[in-house]
Coordinates of C-alpha atoms in Angstrom, one line a residue:
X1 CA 0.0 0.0 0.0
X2 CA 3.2 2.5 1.3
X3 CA 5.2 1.5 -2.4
X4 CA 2.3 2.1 -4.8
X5 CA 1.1 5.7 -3.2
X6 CA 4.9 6.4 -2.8
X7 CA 5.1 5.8 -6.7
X8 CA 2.0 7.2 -7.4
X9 CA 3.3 10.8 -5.7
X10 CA 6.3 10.0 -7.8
X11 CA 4.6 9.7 -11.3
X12 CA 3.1 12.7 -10.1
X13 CA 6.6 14.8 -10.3
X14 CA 7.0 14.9 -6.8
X15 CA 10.7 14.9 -4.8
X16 CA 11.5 11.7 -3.9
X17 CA 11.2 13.0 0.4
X18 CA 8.0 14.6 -0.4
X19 CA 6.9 11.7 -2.5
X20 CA 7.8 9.5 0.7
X21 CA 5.8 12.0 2.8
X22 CA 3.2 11.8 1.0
X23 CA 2.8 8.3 0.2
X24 CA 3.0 7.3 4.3
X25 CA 0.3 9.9 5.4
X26 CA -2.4 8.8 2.1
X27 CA -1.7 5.4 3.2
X28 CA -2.2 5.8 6.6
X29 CA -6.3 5.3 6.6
X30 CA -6.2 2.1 4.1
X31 CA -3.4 0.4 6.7
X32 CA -5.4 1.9 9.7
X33 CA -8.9 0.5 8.3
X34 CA -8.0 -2.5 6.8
X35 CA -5.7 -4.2 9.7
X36 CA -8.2 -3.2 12.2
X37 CA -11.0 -5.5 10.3
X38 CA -8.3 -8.0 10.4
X39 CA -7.9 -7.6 14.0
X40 CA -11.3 -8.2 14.8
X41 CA -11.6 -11.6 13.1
X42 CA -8.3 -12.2 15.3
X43 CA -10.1 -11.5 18.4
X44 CA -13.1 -13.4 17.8
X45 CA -11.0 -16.3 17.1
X46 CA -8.7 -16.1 20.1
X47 CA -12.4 -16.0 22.1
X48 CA -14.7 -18.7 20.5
X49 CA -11.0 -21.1 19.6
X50 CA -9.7 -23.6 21.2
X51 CA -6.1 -23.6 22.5
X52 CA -4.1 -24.4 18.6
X53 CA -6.7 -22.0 17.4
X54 CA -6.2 -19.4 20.0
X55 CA -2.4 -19.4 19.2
X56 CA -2.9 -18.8 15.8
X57 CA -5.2 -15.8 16.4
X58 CA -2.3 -14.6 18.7
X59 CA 0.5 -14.8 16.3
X60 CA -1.6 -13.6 13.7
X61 CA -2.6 -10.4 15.5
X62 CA 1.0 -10.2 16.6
X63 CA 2.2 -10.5 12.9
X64 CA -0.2 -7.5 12.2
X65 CA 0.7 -5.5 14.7
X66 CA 4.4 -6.0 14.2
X67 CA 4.4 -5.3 10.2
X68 CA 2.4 -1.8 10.9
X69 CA 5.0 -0.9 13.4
X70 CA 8.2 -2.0 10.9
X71 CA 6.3 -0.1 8.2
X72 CA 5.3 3.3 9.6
X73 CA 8.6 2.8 11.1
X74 CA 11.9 1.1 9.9
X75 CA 10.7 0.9 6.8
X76 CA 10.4 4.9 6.5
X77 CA 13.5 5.3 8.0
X78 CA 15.5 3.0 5.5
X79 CA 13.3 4.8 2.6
X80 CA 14.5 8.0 4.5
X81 CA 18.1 7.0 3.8
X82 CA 18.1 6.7 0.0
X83 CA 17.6 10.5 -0.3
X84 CA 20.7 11.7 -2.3
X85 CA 21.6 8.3 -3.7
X86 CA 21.8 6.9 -7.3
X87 CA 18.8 4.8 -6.5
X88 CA 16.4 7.7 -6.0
X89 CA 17.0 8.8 -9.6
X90 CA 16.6 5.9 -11.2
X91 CA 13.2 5.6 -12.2
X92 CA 12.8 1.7 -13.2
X93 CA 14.3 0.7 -9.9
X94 CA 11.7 3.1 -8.1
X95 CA 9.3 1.2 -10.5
X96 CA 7.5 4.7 -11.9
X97 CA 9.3 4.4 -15.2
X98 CA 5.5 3.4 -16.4
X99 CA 2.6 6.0 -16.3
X100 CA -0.7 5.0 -15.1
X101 CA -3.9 3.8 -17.0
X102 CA -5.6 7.0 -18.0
X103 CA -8.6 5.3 -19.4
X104 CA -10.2 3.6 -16.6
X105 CA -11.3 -0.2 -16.4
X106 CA -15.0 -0.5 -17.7
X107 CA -15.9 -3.0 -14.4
X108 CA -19.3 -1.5 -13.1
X109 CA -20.7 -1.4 -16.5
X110 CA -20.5 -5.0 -16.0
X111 CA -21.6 -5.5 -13.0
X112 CA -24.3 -8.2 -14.1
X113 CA -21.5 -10.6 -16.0
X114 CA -19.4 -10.7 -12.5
X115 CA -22.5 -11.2 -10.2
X116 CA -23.5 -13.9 -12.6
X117 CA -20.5 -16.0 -12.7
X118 CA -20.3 -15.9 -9.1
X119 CA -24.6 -16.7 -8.7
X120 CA -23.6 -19.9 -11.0
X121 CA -21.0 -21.0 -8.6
X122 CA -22.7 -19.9 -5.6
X123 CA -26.0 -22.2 -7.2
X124 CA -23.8 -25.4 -7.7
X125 CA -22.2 -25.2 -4.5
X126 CA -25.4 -24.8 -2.7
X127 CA -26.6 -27.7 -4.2
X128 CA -24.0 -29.7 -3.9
X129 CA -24.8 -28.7 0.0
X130 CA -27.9 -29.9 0.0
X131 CA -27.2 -33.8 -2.2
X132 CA -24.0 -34.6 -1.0
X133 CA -23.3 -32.5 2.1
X134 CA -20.5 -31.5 3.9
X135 CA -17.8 -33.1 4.8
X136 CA -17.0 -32.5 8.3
X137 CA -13.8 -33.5 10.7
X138 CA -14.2 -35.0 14.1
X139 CA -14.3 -31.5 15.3
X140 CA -17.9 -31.1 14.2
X141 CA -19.1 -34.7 13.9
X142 CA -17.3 -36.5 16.8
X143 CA -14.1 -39.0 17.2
X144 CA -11.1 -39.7 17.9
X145 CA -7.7 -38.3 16.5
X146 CA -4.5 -39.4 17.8
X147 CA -0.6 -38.2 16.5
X148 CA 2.4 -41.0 16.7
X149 CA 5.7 -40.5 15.9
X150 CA 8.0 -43.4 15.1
X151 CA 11.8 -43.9 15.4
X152 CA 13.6 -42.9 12.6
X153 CA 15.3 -46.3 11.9
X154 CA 11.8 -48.5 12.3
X155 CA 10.1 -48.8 8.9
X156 CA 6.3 -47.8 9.9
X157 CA 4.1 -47.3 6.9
X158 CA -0.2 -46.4 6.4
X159 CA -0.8 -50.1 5.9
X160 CA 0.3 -51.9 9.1
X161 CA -0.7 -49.2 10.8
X162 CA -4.2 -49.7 10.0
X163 CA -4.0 -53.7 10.2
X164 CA -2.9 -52.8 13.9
X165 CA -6.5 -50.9 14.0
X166 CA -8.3 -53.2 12.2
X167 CA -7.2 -56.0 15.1
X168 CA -8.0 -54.0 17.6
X169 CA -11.9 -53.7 16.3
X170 CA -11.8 -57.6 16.1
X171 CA -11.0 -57.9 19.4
X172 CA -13.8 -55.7 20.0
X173 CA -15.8 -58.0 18.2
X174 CA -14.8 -60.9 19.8
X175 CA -14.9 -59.9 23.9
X176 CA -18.0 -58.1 23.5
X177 CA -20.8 -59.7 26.3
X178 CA -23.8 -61.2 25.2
X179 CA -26.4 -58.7 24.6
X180 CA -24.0 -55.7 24.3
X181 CA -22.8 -54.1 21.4
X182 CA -19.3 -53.8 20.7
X183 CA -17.7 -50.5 20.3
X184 CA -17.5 -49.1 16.5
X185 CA -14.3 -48.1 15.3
X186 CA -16.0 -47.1 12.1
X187 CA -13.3 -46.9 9.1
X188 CA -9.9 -45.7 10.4
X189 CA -7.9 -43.4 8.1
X190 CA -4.2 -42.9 8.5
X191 CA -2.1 -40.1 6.8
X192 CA 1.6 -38.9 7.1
X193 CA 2.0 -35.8 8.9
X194 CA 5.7 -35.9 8.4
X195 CA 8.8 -37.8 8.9
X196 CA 7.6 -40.9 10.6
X197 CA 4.9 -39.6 11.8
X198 CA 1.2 -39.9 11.2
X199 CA -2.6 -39.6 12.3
X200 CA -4.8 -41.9 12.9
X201 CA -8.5 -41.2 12.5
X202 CA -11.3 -42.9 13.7
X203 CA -14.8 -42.8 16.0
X204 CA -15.1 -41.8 19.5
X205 CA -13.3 -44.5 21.5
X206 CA -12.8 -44.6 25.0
X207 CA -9.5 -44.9 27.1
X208 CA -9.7 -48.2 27.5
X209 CA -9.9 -48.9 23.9
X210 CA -7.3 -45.9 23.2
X211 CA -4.6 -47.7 25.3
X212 CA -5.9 -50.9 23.6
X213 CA -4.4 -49.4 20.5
X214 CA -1.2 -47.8 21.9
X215 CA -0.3 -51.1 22.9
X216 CA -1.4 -53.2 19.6
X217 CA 0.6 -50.3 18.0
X218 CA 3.5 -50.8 20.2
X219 CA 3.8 -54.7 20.0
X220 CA 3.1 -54.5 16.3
X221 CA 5.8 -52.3 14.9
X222 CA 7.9 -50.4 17.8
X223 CA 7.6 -50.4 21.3
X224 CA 9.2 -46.7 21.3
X225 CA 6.2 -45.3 19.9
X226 CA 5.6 -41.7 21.2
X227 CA 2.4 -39.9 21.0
X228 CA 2.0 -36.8 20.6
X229 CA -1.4 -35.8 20.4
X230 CA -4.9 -37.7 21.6
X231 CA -8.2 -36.1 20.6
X232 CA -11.6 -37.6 21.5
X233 CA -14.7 -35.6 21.1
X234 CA -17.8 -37.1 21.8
X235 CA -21.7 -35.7 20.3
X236 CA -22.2 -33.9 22.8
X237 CA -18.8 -31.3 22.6
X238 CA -18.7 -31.5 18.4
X239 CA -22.6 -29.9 18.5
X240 CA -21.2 -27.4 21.1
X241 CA -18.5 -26.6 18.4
X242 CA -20.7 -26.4 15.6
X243 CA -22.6 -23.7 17.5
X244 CA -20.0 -21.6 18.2
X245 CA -18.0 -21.6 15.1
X246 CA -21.5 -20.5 13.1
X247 CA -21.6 -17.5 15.9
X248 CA -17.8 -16.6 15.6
X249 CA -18.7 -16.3 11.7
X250 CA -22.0 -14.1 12.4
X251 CA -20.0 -11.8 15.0
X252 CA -17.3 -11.4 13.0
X253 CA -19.7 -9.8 10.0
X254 CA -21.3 -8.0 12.0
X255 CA -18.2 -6.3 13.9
X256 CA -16.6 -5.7 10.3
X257 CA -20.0 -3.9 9.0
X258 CA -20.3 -1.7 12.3
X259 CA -16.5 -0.6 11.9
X260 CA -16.7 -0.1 8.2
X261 CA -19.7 2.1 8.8
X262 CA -18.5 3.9 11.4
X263 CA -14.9 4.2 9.3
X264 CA -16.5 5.8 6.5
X265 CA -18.8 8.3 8.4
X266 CA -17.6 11.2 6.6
X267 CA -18.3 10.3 2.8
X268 CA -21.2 12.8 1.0
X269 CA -24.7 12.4 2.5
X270 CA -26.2 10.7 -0.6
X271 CA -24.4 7.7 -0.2
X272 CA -24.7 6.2 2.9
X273 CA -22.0 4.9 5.2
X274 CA -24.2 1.6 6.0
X275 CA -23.8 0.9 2.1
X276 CA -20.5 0.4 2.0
X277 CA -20.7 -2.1 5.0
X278 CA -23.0 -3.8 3.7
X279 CA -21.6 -4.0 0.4
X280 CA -18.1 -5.4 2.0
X281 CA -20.1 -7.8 4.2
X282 CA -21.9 -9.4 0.7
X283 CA -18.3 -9.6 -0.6
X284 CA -17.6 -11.5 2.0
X285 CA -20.3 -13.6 2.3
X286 CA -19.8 -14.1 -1.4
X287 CA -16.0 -15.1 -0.6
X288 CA -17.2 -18.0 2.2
X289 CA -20.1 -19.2 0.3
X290 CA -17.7 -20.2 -3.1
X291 CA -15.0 -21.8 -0.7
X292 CA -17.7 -23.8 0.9
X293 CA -18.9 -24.2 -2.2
X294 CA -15.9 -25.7 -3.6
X295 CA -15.0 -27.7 -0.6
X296 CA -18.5 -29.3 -1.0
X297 CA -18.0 -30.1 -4.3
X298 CA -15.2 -32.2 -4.2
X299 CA -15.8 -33.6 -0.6
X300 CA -12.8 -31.9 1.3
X301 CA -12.9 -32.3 5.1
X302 CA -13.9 -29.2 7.0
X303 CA -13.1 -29.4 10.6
X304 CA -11.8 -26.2 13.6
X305 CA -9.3 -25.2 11.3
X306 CA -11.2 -24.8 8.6
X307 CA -13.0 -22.2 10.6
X308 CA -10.0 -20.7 11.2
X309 CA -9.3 -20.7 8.1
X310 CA -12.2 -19.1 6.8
X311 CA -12.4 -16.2 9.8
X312 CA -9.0 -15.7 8.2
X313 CA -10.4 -15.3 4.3
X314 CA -12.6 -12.8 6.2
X315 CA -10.0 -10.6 7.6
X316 CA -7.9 -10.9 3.7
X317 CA -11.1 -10.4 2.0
X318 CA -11.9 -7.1 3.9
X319 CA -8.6 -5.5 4.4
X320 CA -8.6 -5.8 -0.1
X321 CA -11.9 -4.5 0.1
X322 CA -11.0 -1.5 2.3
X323 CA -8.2 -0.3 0.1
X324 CA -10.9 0.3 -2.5
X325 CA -13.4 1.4 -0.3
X326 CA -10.6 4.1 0.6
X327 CA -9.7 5.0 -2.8
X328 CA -13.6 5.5 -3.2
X329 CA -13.9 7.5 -0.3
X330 CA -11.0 9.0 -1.3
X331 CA -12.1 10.5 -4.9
X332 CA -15.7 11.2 -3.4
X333 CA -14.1 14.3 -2.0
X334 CA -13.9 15.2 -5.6
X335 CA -17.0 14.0 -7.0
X336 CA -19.4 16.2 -8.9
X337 CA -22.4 14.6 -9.9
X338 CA -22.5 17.0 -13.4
X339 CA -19.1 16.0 -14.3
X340 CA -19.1 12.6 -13.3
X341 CA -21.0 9.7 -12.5
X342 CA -20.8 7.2 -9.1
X343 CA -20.1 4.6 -11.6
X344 CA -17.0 6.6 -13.2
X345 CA -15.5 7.2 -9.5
X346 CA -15.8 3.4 -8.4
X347 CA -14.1 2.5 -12.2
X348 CA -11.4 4.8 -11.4
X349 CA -10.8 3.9 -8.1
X350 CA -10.9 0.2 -8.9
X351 CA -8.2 1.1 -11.9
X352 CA -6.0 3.0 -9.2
X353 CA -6.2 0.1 -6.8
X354 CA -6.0 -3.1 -9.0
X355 CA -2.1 -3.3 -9.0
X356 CA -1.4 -3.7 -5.0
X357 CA -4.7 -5.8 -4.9
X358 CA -3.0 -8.1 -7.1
X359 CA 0.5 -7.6 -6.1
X360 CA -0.6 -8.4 -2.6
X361 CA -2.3 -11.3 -3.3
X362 CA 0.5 -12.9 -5.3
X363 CA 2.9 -12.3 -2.5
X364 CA 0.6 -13.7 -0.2
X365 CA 0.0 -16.6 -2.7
X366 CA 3.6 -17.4 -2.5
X367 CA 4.0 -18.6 0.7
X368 CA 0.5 -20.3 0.4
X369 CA 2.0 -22.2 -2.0
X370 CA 5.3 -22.8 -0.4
X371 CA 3.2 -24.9 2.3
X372 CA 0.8 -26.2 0.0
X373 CA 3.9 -28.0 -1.7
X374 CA 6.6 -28.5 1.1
X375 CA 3.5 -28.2 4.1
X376 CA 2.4 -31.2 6.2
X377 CA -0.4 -33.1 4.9
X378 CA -2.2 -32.5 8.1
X379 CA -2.9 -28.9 7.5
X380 CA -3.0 -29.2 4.1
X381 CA -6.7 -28.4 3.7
X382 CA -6.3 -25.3 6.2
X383 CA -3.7 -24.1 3.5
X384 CA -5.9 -25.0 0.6
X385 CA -8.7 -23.0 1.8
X386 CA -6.5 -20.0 2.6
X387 CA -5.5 -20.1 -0.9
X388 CA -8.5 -20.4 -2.7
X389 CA -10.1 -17.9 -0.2
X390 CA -7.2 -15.4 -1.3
X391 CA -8.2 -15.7 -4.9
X392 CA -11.8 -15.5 -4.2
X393 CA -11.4 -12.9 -1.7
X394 CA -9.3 -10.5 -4.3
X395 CA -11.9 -11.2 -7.1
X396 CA -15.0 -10.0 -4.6
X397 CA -12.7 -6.5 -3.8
X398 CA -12.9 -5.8 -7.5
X399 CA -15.7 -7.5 -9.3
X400 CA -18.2 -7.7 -6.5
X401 CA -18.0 -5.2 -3.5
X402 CA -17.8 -2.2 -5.8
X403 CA -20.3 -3.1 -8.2
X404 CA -22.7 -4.4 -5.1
X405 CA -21.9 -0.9 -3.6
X406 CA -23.1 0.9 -6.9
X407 CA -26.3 -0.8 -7.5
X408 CA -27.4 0.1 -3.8
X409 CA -26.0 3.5 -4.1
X410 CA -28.6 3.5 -7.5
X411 CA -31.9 2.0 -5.6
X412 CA -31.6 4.5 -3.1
X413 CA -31.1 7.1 -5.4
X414 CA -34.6 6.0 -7.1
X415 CA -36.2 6.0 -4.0

């Protein structure tokens, strides 16, 4: 955000200093805006979360807090530095060597194409919602998880693993009482969460049956078997999670619409401050909805992280949608309804924004897919959904908030 207004005061004809002036203090309310929506998801998190959950919310809010600081900060001062040297007047390593788009990007004119597309997906997903379901984890459905590490030099692999399982539910079988039912194990899945190490999925089991395992496990392939991590969450706690994951997701819109109204108080009369609220909170509704969508379609698990993950989309999704929202607010200071239309002021602030939308994403794409690719397979679906909530989220900032924001800004116009 910093770079691109530094470079815009640049193209501009601006001093380099003045240029770095300049570019800090126009920044300042996009940054101010935008990590404080991102903030608030972090809160809710660290409140409704459990303990893994509740450290990630910490870090993250940490990470935020930290990068403002190094950026109205250090970074300024090391910008500060380069007055005076060779690097300041060189325009293609400032990266101003290329003027901007004059013309702006015809998007509201076709606002109906965008909301279309995404209705289409929306509609699939939604029915794939209601035929096949949803996927969920043991977080929201009940069961038992349980992380083993190996020795380096034994040989464990998915497949005796499992066959170690399966004995254990014949055993079940077999010392069950008359007139009692023996306890389910239900279809154990096994996957590598690293070197040696893997997780064992299966129903809700009690201790008894949990050590019943350890020790099948133990006797079966290594007796220095650690374990790391034992999950078991019965009906009872996965409904209780179920609940409060769907009302961290409802507080969190709601918090992001009261700020964003309250943010953007002092736009022109005619177009309410509610509107753009609600417009970011349909963006990001849109943006939860298509990763649902898609995680329903092809039958990915959804479990606490996945929560997590999406609260997280929310706080991406909205900071994107801020620094347009901004711009708008921005050029509204401007506006002249004989001159110009609300339409024209939203394409041109779209066009002045669409670069550190999509530079931002990208970067932030990058490391996605660093962990995507070199990332445990146990939080490989957390990661998945971040990234396809970063592209979903930077497509709503452009092609759905604005337009969503000018076709309310119309009705009430009629009205």
């Amino acid at each position: 955000l910093i770079f691109e207004r530094v470079r815009e005061e640049l193209r501009e004809g601006k001093s380099y200093i003045k240029a770095v002036d300049n570019g800090f203090y126009r920044a300042w309310s996009s940054i101010r805006d935008s990590n404080f929506s991102s903030l608030i998801t972090c809160a809710i998190l660290y409140y409704f979360g459990s303990s893994i959950i509740r450290g990630f919310a910490l870090n993250l809010a940490a990470g935020i807090l930290i990068s403002m600081f190094t950026a109205i900060t250090i970074t300024r001062a090391f910008m500060n530095s380069l007055e005076g040297t060779k690097i300041v007047e060189n325009p293609n390593l400032l990266g101003f060597n290329r003027p901007m788009r004059k013309e702006p990007f015809k998007i509201i004119s076709r606002s109906k194409v965008w909301l279309g597309v995404s209705s289409v997906i929306i509609a699939i997903g939604l029915v794939s919602m209601f035929t096949s379901g949803i996927k969920t984890g043991i977080d929201f459905r009940g069961g038992t998880l349980m992380d083993i590490q190996f020795p380096q030099e034994i040989e464990a692999t998915q497949e005796n693993i499992l066959e170690s399982v399966a004995s254990v539910q014949e055993d079940l079988n077999t010392n069950v009482a008359e007139g009692e039912i023996a306890l389910n194990l239900g279809e154990p899945t096994v996957i590598s969460s690293g070197d040696n190490a893997f997780i064992i999925r299966m129903e809700f089991i009690d201790e008894e049956t949990h050590n019943m395992v350890i020790n099948r496990l133990k006797s079966n392939i290594s007796e220095e078997l650690e374990e790391t991590r034992f999950t078991t969450i019965g009906p009872l706690i996965s409904q209780t999670l179920k609940s409060k994951a769907v009302v961290s997701l409802v507080i969190a819109l709601f918090a992001i619409i009261l700020y964003i109204s309250f943010a953007f108080r002092h736009i022109p009369k005619e177009i309410n401050p509610w509107k753009f609220g609600a417009a970011a909170i349909v963006a990001l509704t849109h943006d939860v909805l298509i990763t649902l969508s898609i995680f329903s379609v092809f039958q990915l698990e959804i479990d606490a992280l996945f929560i997590t993950a999406l609260l997280t989309i929310i706080g991406f999704s909205v900071h994107d949608t801020i620094v347009v929202m901004d711009r708008i607010r921005e050029n509204l200071k401007e506006y002249d309804p004989r001159k110009e239309t609300f339409d024209d002021v939203c394409d041109k602030s779209l066009t002045q924004t669409m670069a550190r939308s999509i530079n931002t994403s990208v970067s932030t794409l990058l490391t996605l897919g660093a962990l995507v690719l070199l990332g445990s397979e146990s939080i490989f679906t957390f990661v998945l959904a971040l990234v396809i909530g970063v592209v979903i989220g930077t497509y709503s900032s452009i092609f759905i908030a604005s337009p969503v924001l000018s076709l309310m800004t119309k009705k009430g116009k009629v009205k």
